[in-house]
CSV table of C-alpha atoms and ligand atoms in Angstrom, one decimal:
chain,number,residue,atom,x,y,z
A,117,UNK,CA,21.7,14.9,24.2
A,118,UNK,CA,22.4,15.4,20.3
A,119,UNK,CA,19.5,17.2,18.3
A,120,UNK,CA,17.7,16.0,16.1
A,121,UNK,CA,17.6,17.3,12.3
A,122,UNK,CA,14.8,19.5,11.6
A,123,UNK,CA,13.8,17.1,9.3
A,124,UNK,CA,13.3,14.6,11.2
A,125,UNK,CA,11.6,16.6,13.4
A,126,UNK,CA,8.8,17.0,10.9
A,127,UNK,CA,8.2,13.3,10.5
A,128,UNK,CA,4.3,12.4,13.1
A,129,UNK,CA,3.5,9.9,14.7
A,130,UNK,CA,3.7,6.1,12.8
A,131,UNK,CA,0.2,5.3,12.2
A,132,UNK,CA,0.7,1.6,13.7
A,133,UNK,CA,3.6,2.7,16.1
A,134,UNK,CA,2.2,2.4,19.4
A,135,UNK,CA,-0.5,-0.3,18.3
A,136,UNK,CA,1.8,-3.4,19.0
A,137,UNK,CA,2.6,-2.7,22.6
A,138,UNK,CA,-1.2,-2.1,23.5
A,139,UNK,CA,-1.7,-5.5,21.7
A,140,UNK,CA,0.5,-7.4,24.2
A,141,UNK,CA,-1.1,-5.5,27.2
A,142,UNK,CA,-4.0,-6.7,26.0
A,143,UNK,CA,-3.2,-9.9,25.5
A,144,UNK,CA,-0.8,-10.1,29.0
A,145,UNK,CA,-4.7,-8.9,30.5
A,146,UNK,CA,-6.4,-12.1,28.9
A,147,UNK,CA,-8.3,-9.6,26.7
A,148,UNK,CA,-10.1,-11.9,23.2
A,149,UNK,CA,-8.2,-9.6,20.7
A,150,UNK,CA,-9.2,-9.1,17.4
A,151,UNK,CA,-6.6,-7.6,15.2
A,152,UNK,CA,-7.8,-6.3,12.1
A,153,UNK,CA,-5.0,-3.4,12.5
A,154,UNK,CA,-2.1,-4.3,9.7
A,155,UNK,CA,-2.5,-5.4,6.1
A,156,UNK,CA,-0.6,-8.5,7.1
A,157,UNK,CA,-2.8,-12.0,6.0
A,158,UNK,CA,-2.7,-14.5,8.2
A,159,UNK,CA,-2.9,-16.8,5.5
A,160,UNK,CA,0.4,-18.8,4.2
A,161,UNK,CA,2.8,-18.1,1.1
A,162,UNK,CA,3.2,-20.5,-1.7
A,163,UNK,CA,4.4,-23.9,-0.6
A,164,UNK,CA,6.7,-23.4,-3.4
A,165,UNK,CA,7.9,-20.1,-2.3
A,166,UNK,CA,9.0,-22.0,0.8
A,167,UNK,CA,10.4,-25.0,-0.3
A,168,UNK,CA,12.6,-22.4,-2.9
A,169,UNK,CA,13.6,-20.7,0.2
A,170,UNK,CA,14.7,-24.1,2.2
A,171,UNK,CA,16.2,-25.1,-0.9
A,172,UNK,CA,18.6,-21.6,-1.4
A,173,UNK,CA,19.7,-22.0,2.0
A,174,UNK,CA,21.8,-24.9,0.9
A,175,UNK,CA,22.9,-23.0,-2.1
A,176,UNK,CA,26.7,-21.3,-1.3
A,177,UNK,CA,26.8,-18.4,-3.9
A,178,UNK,CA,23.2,-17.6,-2.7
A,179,UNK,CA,24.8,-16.1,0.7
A,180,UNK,CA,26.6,-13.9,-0.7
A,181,UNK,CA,25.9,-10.1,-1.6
A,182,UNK,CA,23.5,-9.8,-4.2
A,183,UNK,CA,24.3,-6.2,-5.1
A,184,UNK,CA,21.8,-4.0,-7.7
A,185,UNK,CA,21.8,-6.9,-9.9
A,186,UNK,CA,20.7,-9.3,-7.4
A,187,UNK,CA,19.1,-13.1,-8.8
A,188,UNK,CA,18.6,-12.5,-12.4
A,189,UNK,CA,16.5,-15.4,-12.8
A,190,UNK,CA,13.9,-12.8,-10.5
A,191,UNK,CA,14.7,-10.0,-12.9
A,192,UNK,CA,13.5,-12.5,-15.5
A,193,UNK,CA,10.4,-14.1,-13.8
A,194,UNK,CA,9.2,-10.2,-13.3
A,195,UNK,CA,9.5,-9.2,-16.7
A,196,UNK,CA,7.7,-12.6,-18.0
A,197,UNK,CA,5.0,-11.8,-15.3
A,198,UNK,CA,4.4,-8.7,-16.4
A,199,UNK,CA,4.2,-9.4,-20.3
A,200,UNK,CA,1.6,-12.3,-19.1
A,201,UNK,CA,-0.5,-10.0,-16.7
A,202,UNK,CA,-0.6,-6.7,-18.2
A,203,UNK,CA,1.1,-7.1,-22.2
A,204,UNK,CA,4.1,-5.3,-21.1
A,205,UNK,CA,7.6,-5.9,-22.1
A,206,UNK,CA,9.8,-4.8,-19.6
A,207,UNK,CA,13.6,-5.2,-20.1
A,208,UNK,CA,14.9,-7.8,-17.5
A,209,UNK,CA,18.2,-6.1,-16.6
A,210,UNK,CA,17.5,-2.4,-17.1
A,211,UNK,CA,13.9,-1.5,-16.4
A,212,UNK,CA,13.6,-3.5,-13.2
A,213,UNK,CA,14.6,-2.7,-10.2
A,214,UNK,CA,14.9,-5.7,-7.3
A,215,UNK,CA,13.1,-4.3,-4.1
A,216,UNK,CA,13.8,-4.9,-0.2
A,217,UNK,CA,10.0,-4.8,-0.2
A,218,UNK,CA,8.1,-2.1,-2.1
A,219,UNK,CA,8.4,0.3,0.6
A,220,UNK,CA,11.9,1.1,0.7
A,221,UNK,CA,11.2,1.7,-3.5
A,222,UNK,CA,9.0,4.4,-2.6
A,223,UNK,CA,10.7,6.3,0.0
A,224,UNK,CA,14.1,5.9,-1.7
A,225,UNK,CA,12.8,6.7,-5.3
A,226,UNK,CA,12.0,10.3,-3.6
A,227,UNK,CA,15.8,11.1,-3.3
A,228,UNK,CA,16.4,11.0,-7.0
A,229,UNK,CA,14.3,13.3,-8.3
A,230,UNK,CA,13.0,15.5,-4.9
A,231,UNK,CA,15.0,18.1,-3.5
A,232,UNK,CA,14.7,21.0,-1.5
A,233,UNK,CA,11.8,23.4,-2.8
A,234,UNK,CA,10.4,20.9,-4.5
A,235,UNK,CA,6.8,19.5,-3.9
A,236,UNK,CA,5.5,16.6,-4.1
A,237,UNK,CA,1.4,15.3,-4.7
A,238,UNK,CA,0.7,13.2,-1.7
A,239,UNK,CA,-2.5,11.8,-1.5
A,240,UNK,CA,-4.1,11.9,2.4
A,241,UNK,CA,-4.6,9.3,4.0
A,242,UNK,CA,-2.0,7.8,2.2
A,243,UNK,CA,0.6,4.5,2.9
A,244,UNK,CA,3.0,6.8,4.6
A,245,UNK,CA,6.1,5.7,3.0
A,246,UNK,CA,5.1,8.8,0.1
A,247,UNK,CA,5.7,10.8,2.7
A,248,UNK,CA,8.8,9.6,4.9
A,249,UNK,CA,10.7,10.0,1.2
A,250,UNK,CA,9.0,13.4,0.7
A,251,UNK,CA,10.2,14.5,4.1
A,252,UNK,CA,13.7,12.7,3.8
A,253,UNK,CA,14.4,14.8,0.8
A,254,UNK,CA,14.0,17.7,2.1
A,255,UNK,CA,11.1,18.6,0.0
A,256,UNK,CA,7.6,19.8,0.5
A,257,UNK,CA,4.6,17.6,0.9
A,258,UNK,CA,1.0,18.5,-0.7
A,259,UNK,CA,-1.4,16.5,0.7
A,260,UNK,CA,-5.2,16.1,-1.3
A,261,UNK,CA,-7.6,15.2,0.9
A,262,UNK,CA,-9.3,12.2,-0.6
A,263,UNK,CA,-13.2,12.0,0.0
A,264,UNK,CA,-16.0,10.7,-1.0
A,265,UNK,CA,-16.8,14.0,-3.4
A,266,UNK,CA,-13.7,12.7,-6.1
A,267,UNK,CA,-14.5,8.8,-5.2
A,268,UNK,CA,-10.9,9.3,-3.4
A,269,UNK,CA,-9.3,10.4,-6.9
A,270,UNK,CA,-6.7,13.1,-6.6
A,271,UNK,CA,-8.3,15.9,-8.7
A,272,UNK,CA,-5.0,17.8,-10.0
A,273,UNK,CA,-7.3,20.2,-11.7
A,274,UNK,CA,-8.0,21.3,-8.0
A,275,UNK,CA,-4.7,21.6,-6.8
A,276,UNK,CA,-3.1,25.3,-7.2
A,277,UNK,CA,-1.3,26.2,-10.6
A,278,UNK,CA,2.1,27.6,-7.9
A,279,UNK,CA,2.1,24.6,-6.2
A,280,UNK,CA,1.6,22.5,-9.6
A,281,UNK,CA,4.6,24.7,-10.9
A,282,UNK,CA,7.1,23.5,-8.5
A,283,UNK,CA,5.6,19.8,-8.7
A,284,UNK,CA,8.0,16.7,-9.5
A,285,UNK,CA,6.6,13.9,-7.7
A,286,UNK,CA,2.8,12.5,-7.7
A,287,UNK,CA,2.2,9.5,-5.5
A,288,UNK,CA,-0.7,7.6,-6.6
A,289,UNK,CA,-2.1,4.3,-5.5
A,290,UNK,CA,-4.6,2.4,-7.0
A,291,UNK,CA,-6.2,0.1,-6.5
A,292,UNK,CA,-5.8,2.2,-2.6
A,293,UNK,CA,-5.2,1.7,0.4
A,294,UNK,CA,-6.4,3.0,2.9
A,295,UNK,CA,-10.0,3.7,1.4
A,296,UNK,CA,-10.3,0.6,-1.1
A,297,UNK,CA,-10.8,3.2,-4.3
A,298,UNK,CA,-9.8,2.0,-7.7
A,299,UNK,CA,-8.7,4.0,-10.4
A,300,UNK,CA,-11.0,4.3,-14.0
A,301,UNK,CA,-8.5,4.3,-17.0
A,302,UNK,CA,-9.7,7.4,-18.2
A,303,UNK,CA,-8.4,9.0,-14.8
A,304,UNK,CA,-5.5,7.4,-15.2
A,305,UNK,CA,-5.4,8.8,-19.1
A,306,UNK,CA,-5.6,12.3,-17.5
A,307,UNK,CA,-3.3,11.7,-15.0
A,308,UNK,CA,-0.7,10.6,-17.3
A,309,UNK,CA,-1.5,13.2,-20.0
A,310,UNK,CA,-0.9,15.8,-17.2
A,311,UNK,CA,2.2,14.2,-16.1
A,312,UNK,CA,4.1,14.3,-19.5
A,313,UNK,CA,2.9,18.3,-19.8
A,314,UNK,CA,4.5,18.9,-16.7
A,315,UNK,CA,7.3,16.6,-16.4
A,316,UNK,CA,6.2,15.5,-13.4
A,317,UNK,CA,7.6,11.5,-12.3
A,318,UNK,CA,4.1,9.7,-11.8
A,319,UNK,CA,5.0,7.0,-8.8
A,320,UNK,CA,2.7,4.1,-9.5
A,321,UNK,CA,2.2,1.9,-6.3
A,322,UNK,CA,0.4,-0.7,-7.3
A,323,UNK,CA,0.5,-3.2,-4.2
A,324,UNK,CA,-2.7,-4.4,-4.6
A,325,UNK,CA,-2.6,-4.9,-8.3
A,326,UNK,CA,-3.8,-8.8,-7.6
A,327,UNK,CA,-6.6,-8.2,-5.4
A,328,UNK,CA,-9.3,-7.3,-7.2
A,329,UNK,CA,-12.5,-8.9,-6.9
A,330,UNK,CA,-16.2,-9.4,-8.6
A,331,UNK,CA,-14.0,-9.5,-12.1
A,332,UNK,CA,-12.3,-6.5,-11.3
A,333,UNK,CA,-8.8,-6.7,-12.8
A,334,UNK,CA,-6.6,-3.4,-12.0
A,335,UNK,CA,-4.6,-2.4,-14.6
A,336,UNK,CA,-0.7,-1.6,-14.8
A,337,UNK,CA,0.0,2.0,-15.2
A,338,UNK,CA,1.9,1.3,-18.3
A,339,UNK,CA,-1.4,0.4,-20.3
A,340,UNK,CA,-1.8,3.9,-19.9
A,341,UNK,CA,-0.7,5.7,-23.4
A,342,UNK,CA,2.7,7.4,-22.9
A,343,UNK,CA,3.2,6.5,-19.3
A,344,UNK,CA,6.4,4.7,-20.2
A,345,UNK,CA,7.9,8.2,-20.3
A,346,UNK,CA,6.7,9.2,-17.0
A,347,UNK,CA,5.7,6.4,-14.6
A,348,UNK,CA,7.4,4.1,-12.3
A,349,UNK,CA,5.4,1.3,-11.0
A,350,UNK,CA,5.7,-0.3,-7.4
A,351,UNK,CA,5.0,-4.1,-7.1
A,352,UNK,CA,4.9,-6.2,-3.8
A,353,UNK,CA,5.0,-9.6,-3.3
A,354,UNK,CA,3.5,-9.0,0.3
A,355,UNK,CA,0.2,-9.1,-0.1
A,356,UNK,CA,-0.3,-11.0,-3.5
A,357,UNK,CA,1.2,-14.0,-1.9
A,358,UNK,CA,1.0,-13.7,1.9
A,359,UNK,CA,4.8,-12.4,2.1
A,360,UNK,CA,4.5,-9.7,4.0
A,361,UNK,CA,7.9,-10.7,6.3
A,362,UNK,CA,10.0,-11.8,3.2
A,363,UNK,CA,10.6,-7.8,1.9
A,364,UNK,CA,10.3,-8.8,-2.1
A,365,UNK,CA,9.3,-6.4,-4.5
A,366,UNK,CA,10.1,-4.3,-7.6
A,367,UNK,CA,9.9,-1.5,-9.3
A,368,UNK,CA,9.2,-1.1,-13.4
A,369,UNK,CA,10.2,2.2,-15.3
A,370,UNK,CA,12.1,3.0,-18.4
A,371,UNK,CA,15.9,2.4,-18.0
A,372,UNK,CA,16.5,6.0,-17.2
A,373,UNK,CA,14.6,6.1,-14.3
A,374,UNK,CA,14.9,2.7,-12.7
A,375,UNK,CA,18.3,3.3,-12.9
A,376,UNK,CA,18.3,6.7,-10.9
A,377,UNK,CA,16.3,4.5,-8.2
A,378,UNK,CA,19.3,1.8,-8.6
A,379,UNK,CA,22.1,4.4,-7.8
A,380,UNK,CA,20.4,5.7,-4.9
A,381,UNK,CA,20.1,2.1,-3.4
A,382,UNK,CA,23.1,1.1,-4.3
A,383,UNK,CA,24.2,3.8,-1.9
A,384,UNK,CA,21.8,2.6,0.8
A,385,UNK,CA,21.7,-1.3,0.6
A,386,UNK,CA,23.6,-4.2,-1.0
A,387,UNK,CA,20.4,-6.1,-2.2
A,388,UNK,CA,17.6,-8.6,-0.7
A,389,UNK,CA,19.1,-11.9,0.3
A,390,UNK,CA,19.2,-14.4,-2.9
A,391,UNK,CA,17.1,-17.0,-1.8
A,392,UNK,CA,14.4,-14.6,-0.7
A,393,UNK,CA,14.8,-13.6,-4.2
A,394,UNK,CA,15.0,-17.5,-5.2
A,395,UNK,CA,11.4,-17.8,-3.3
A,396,UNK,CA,10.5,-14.8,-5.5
A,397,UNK,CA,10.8,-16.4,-8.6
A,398,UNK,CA,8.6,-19.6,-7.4
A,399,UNK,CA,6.0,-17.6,-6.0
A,400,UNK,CA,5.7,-15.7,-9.7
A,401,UNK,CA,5.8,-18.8,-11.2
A,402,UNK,CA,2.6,-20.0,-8.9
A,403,UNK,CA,0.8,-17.1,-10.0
A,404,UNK,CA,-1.7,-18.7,-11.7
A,405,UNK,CA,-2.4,-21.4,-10.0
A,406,UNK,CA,-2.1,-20.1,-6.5
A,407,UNK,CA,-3.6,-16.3,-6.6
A,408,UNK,CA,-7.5,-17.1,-7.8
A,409,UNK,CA,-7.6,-19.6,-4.5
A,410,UNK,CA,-6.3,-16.6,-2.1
A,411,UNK,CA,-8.6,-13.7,-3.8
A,412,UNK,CA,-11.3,-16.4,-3.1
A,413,UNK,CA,-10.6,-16.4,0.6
A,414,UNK,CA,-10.2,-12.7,0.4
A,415,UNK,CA,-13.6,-12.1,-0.9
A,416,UNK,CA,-15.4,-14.4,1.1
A,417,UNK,CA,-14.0,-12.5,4.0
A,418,UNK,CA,-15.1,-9.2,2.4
A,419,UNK,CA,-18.5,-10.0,2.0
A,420,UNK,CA,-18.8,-11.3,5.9
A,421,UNK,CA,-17.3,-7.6,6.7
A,422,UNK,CA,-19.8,-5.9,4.5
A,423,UNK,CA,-22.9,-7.8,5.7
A,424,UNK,CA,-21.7,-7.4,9.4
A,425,UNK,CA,-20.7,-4.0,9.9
A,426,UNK,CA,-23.8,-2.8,7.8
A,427,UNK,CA,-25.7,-5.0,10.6
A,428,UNK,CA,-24.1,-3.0,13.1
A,429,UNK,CA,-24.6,0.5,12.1
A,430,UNK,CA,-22.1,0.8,9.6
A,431,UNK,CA,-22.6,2.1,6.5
A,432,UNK,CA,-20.4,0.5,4.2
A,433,UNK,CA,-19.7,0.0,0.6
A,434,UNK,CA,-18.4,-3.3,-0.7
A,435,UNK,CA,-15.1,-2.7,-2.1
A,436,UNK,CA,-13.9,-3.9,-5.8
A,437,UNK,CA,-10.0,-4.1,-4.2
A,438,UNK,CA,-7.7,-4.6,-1.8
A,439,UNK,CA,-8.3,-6.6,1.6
A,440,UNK,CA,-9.5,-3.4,3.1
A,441,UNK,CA,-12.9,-1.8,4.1
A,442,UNK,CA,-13.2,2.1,5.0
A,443,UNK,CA,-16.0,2.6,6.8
A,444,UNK,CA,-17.7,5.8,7.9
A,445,UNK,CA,-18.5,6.9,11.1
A,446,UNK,CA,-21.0,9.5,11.8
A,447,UNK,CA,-20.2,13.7,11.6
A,448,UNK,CA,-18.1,15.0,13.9
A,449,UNK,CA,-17.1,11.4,15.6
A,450,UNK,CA,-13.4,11.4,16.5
A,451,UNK,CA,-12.1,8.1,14.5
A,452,UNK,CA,-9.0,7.9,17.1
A,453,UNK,CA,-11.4,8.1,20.2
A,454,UNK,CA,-13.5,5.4,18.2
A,455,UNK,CA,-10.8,3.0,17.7
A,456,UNK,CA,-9.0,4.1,20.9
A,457,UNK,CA,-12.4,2.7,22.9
A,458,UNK,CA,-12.7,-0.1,20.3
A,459,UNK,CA,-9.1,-1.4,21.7
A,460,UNK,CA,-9.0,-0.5,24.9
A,461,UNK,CA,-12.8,-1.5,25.6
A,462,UNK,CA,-13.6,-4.2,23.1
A,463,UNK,CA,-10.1,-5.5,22.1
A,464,UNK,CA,-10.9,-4.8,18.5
A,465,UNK,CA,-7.9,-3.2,17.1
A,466,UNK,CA,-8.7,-1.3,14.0
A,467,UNK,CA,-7.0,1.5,12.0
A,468,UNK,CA,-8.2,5.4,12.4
A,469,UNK,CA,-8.4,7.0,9.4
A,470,UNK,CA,-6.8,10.1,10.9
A,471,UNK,CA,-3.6,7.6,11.4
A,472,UNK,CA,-3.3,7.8,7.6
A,473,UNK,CA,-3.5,11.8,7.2
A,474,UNK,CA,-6.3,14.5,8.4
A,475,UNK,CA,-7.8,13.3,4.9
A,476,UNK,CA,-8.4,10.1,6.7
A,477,UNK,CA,-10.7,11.4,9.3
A,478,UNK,CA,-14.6,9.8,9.6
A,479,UNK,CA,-13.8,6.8,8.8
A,480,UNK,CA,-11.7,3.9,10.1
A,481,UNK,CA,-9.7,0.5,8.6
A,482,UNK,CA,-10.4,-3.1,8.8
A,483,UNK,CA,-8.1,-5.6,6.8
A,484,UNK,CA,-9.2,-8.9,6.3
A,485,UNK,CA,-7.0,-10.8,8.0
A,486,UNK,CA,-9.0,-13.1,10.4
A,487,UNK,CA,-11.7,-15.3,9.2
A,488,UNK,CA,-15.2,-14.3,8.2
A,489,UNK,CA,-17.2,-15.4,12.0
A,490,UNK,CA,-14.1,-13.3,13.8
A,491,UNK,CA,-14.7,-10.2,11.5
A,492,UNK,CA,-18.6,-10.9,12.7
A,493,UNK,CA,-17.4,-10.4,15.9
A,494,UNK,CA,-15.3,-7.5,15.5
A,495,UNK,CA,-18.4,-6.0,14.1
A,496,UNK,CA,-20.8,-7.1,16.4
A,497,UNK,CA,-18.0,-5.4,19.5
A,498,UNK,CA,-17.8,-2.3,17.0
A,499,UNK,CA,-21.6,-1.9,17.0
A,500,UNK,CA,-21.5,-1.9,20.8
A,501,UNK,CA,-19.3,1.5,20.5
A,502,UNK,CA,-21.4,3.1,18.2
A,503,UNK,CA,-24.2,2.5,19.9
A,504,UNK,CA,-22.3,4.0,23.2
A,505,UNK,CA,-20.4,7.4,21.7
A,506,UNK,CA,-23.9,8.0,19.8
A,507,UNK,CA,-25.9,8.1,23.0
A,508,UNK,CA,-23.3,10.0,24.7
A,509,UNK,CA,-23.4,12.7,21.9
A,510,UNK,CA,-26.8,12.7,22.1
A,511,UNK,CA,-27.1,12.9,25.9
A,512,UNK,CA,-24.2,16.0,25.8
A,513,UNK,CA,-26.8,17.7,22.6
A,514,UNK,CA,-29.5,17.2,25.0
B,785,PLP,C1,-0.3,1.0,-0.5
B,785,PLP,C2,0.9,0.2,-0.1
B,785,PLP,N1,2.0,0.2,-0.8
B,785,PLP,C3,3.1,-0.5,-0.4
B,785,PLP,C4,3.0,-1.3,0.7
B,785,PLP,C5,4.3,-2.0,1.1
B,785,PLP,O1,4.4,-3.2,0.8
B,785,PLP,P1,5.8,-4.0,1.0
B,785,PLP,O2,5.5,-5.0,2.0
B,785,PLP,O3,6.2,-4.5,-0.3
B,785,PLP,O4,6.9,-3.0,1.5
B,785,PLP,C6,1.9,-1.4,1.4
B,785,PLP,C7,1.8,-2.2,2.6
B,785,PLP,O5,0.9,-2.2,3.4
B,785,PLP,C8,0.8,-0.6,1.0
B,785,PLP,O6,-0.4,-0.7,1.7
């Protein structure tokens, strides 16, 4: 049997790995699942977005390779996008980079500028694609426990000045998944301030710039002062519009280093298929019209969460972002033996926080991806678990 590389060998456990095949048991058992597990909306795309699609198919030179380059008219919707959303111009052909989905963006940017002895920042729990590129390049991971105490900021005052020394990456995420934190500009001024002192490349993944709610709107890093000269910013089309399956991002950053992501991609993939990219551009262009009616749906379905869980036990905040709530579960309860009997018991599938990094643990993930009266019911099952694991606790103090 061939080894496997040390490095690989580091990589855990996927946090959703095993979660699909329990699903099906489930299901195959005639179990009334609720999954509230992914960030994946069950709502639709853009009609546009799909009628692009359906029309690119027809469309010879779209089946082609679409290299680095890729569909310039996407290049060219992005920068217009993000001129109208956050004041920013962005050079179309040499400060965007086309994405197979933001996540690729994330781990590959890590090869350019990681190496080994390196470290780099990663917040915990985190979207574990900061790490996978961490880990790939053979550098070292930090991981900052994000709590309650810093309102889930990384503190880099807090982190030690050797492991700051050797520091060359810092993953941030903002508005955040997993625990639904956003990001006040004046942390974001510090961040950026520490960044240029330290040359340190501030990765900006900003997935859930669009889903802010109660007139929240998150900023782009690059509003930031100086951040131009540090930053690169990760954008996704996945959960603005419903795309999740389509992979469609970019990345933004100064020519230098969205072209260091560019070579290493170049080296790794030959570009997203055109008329995904085609679809790109008409779901940009729907912006407008099409994102205020899904952040509507979004928030109704927040607000159900909030009032339900709190009415089961749960003591929850109301997020400003994301489609996520992070809920708390009581001292010393396991969140994987929570969610584990949650599944198995209830057919609830949720996320544990300790899937997302040992930062993660006392609390666990809902997305809202079901409608509000099946959240309601999620809650209502979750409740019944609570109730159970507390009275067992109890009866073991006893
Ligand atoms: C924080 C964060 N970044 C990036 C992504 C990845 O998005 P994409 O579908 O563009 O790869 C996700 C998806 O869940 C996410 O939660």
């Amino acid at each position: 049997m061939p080894k496997f590389s040390s490095r690989f060998s580091a990589f855990p456990i996927y946090p959703l790995a095993h979660i699909p095949a329990r699903k099906k048991a489930l299901l195959a058992a005639g179990v009334d699942v609720i999954d509230l597990g992914a960030g994946d909306a069950d709502l639709p795309p853009p009609p546009k977005a799909v009628a692009a699609l359906q029309a690119a198919a027809e469309v010879p030179a779209m089946q082609r390779y679409g290299f680095g380059l890729g569909h310039v008219p996407y290049r060219e919707a992005i920068s217009a996008w993000m001129h109208t959303r956050f004041g920013q111009r962005v050079d179309p052909l040499t400060e965007i980079v086309p994405l197979l989905g933001s996540k690729e963006g994330l781990a590959h940017v890590a090869f350019a500028y990681l190496g080994a002895g390196d470290v780099a920042i990663i917040p915990d729990p985190a979207y574990q694609a900061y790490l996978g590129g961490t880990l790939m390049s053979d550098a070292t991971p930090y991981v900052y426990a994000l709590r309650p105490r810093t309102n889930f900021l990384v503190e880099l005052d807090e982190i030690p000045a050797a492991v700051m020394a050797r520091t060359r990456v810092l993953y941030l995420n903002y508005p955040n998944n997993p625990t639904a934190a956003i990001a006040p500009r004046e942390y974001l001024e510090r961040v950026v301030q520490t960044c240029r002192e330290r040359d340190i490349l501030l990765v900006y993944d900003n997935a859930y710039s669009e889903m802010g709610f109660d007139g929240y709107v998150p900023p782009s890093i690059f509003e930031i002062e100086g951040a131009r000269d540090v930053a690169i910013e990760f954008h996704s089309l996945s959960k603005t519009y419903n795309m999740t399956g389509w992979r469609c991002g970019w990345a933004v950053a100064k020519p230098e280093i969205a072209g260091a992501l560019t070579k290493v991609k170049s080296f790794t993939d030959t570009g997203q298929y055109m008329g995904i990219q085609a679809a790109g551009v008409a779901a940009i262009e729907s912006w407008a019209e099409f994102v205020p009616q899904n952040l509507a749906v979004f928030a109704a379905r927040r607000d159900a969460a909030v009032a339900a869980f709190r009415a089961n036990g749960f003591a929850c905040e109301a997020p400003k972002a994301t489609m996520y709530l992070w809920i708390p579960l009581p001292d010393g309860m396991s969140s994987a033996a929570f969610c584990d009997r949650l599944r198995e018991e209830q057919g609830v599938i949720a996320m544990p926080g300790s899937g997302f990094g040992a930062g993660g643990e006392g609390f666990f993930r809902i997305s809202f991806i079901q409608e509000g009266p099946r959240i309601a019911e999620a809650a209502r099952r979750a409740g019944v678990v609570l109730a159970a694991m507390q009275q067992a606790s109890e009866t073991i103090g006893a």
